[in-house]
Amino acid sequence: MEEPIPARVRGMKSLEAFQASLYRAAKADRGRKFYTLHDKICRIDVLQEAWRRVKENNGAAGVDGQTIEDIERSGLEQFLTELQSELQAGTYRVQCVRRVFIPKRSGGMRPLGIPTVKDRVVQQAVRLVIEPIFEEDFQDFSYGYRPGRSTMHAALQVFKWLNYGLTTVIDVDIQSFFDHVNHRKLLSFVMERVVDGYVLGLIKAWLRAGVVHLRKIRASYEWVTG
């Protein structure tokens, strides 16, 4: 008799199949726009995997002071069920981001925004749904922030071309790019594929979320001026 497949493994297989279907749909029609994604981010398997990734990153608490440990002590199943209900009813609200500063290797300080744990779970859920759609649109030589790819994969490509006799490597870095990227233009690129009003509303809310530092709230400069 075969051993039963654990529920979490079944959930992962279901989620992977779902993501693969989104990828195939995006690949089949590069001009396709996705209108109904709201219900997808409400799937319990999506929220469970989003939680797993947030917990794996082991981040600090946001402006509400709630930690990963607090949620687990109070009951993870209840947390995810209530979050699912909020997303389905449209009552979920984005909170401000807590601003901290960390030292950079090159000197100076780098600003870091820490969303609440709940916001991070929803952000991961949205990522799980839209990432397979946009993955098809990237060029094969693109390695940054893509699933299954890392700086090591990019370095191996450089090594390969060096062995072919190409000896010039150009290293370019845009200073503070993510601190000053134009949010309106960024959203316009997202809308080339995703046109689900609820999902776009979530992304807008995260981009517009105020930043709390020294008990003061600052609006997103990139959105106001973009």
XYZ file of C-alpha atoms in Angstrom:
226
model
C 0.000 0.000 0.000
C 1.352 3.401 -0.981
C 1.884 5.928 1.770
C -0.500 8.923 1.600
C 0.997 12.144 0.253
C 1.255 14.789 3.006
C -1.207 17.661 2.626
C 1.563 20.248 2.249
C 3.154 18.263 -0.594
C -0.218 17.927 -2.324
C -0.694 21.663 -1.943
C 2.720 22.377 -3.468
C 2.009 20.105 -6.444
C -1.338 21.839 -6.973
C 0.297 25.265 -6.774
C 3.097 24.294 -9.150
C 0.552 22.982 -11.664
C -1.422 26.216 -11.354
C 1.689 28.350 -11.905
C 2.676 26.204 -14.885
C -0.747 26.805 -16.452
C -0.303 30.575 -16.065
C 3.145 30.357 -17.642
C 1.853 28.354 -20.603
C -1.008 30.796 -21.149
C 1.397 33.755 -21.133
C 3.795 31.958 -23.458
C 1.077 30.960 -25.906
C 0.017 34.581 -26.403
C 2.635 37.246 -25.652
C -0.011 39.934 -25.997
C -2.476 38.335 -23.629
C -3.761 40.362 -20.705
C -4.915 38.658 -17.502
C -8.201 40.052 -16.184
C -9.207 37.647 -13.393
C -6.461 37.078 -10.845
C -8.157 38.272 -7.647
C -9.549 34.831 -6.833
C -6.146 33.255 -7.480
C -4.377 35.168 -4.706
C -7.169 34.098 -2.330
C -6.403 30.403 -2.817
C -5.405 28.833 0.489
C -2.501 26.939 -1.104
C -1.173 30.239 -2.458
C -1.455 31.887 0.961
C 0.167 28.898 2.685
C 3.152 28.996 0.332
C 3.347 32.787 0.701
C 3.513 32.335 4.477
C 6.228 29.683 4.148
C 8.394 32.057 2.131
C 7.839 34.954 4.496
C 8.752 32.780 7.469
C 11.813 31.462 5.635
C 13.069 35.040 5.194
C 12.683 35.552 8.959
C 12.141 39.302 8.726
C 11.454 41.758 11.518
C 8.099 43.172 12.568
C 6.509 46.099 10.751
C 4.763 49.162 12.146
C 2.182 47.018 13.974
C 4.890 45.249 15.977
C 3.511 41.815 15.062
C 6.183 39.159 14.526
C 6.106 35.787 12.809
C 6.309 34.154 16.236
C 3.301 36.170 17.452
C 1.182 34.876 14.579
C 2.227 31.278 15.137
C 1.450 31.520 18.855
C -1.991 32.973 18.114
C -2.714 30.333 15.467
C -1.424 30.268 11.904
C -4.502 28.559 10.455
C -6.758 31.253 11.894
C -4.435 33.988 10.585
C -4.487 32.609 7.034
C -8.235 31.947 7.093
C -8.983 35.490 8.256
C -6.572 36.921 5.689
C -8.250 34.884 2.963
C -11.639 36.270 4.040
C -10.289 39.844 3.995
C -8.910 39.382 0.491
C -12.120 37.802 -0.779
C -14.280 40.561 0.742
C -11.910 43.338 -0.303
C -11.479 44.538 3.283
C -7.714 43.941 3.466
C -5.875 47.248 3.924
C -2.194 47.983 3.344
C -0.287 49.459 6.274
C 2.644 51.868 6.304
C 6.208 50.616 5.957
C 8.689 50.855 8.816
C 11.905 52.584 7.736
C 15.279 51.454 9.054
C 18.799 52.140 7.830
C 21.518 49.518 7.385
C 25.218 50.115 6.589
C 26.413 49.616 3.000
C 29.666 47.877 2.150
C 30.783 50.909 0.185
C 30.042 53.222 3.094
C 27.018 55.225 4.085
C 23.602 53.877 4.978
C 20.986 52.105 2.878
C 17.284 52.758 3.607
C 15.258 49.601 4.099
C 11.470 49.388 4.228
C 9.893 46.714 6.422
C 6.205 45.995 5.689
C 4.059 44.245 8.266
C 4.091 40.447 8.232
C 0.516 40.417 6.889
C 1.475 42.735 4.033
C 4.499 40.588 3.239
C 2.301 37.474 3.020
C -0.096 39.175 0.587
C 2.828 40.530 -1.442
C 4.228 37.021 -1.738
C 0.797 35.703 -2.726
C 0.554 38.261 -5.533
C 4.092 37.418 -6.598
C 3.263 33.698 -6.767
C 0.392 34.485 -9.123
C 1.916 37.101 -11.437
C 5.521 35.877 -11.553
C 4.808 32.991 -13.983
C 3.070 35.478 -16.296
C 6.000 37.877 -16.487
C 8.649 35.158 -16.457
C 7.833 34.415 -20.101
C 8.502 38.042 -21.075
C 12.090 38.181 -19.796
C 15.070 37.629 -22.061
C 17.114 34.485 -21.502
C 20.175 36.555 -20.563
C 18.310 38.235 -17.696
C 19.196 36.826 -14.272
C 18.200 39.364 -11.619
C 15.303 38.574 -9.266
C 14.104 35.583 -11.276
C 13.099 32.168 -9.897
C 15.808 29.539 -10.152
C 18.454 32.083 -11.142
C 21.189 33.803 -9.160
C 24.355 35.851 -9.466
C 26.231 32.559 -9.731
C 24.339 31.658 -12.922
C 25.199 35.080 -14.377
C 28.870 34.653 -13.395
C 28.980 31.259 -15.112
C 27.700 32.869 -18.315
C 30.444 35.486 -18.117
C 32.974 32.691 -17.567
C 31.644 30.843 -20.613
C 32.058 33.852 -22.910
C 35.518 34.545 -21.507
C 36.479 31.040 -22.590
C 35.208 31.871 -26.070
C 37.732 34.696 -26.253
C 35.535 37.660 -25.337
C 37.655 39.414 -22.721
C 35.829 42.699 -22.037
C 33.344 42.758 -19.168
C 31.319 45.918 -18.508
C 29.969 46.384 -14.992
C 27.226 49.018 -14.711
C 25.296 49.960 -11.583
C 22.468 52.500 -11.395
C 22.871 54.322 -8.110
C 19.885 53.902 -5.734
C 17.729 52.569 -8.574
C 15.068 50.958 -6.399
C 14.935 54.037 -4.173
C 14.000 56.282 -7.084
C 12.330 54.145 -9.765
C 9.284 55.918 -11.203
C 6.263 54.105 -9.810
C 3.841 55.270 -12.503
C 6.068 53.944 -15.280
C 6.622 50.737 -13.341
C 2.886 50.205 -13.011
C 2.368 50.904 -16.709
C 4.649 47.967 -17.512
C 2.708 45.730 -15.118
C -0.525 46.723 -16.866
C 0.786 45.397 -20.170
C -0.029 41.953 -18.783
C -2.109 42.347 -15.618
C -5.383 44.271 -15.816
C -7.202 42.771 -12.841
C -8.428 45.849 -10.988
C -8.067 44.366 -7.519
C -4.490 43.178 -8.041
C -3.511 46.514 -9.587
C -5.133 48.241 -6.626
C -2.984 46.219 -4.235
C 0.196 47.091 -6.108
C -0.751 50.775 -6.156
C -1.470 50.688 -2.427
C 1.932 49.151 -1.691
C 3.659 51.746 -3.857
C 1.752 54.571 -2.185
C 2.146 53.232 1.349
C 3.587 55.817 3.692
C 6.984 55.343 5.300
C 7.256 55.618 9.076
C 10.555 56.851 10.502
C 11.082 58.470 13.893
C 7.297 58.377 14.396
C 6.708 60.502 11.301
C 4.883 59.347 8.152
C 6.278 60.328 4.754
C 4.453 59.751 1.471
C 6.118 57.954 -1.425
C 8.146 60.622 -3.238
C 8.398 58.522 -6.405
C 4.603 58.272 -6.679
C 3.898 61.913 -5.883
C 6.427 63.237 -8.381
C 6.272 60.462 -10.999
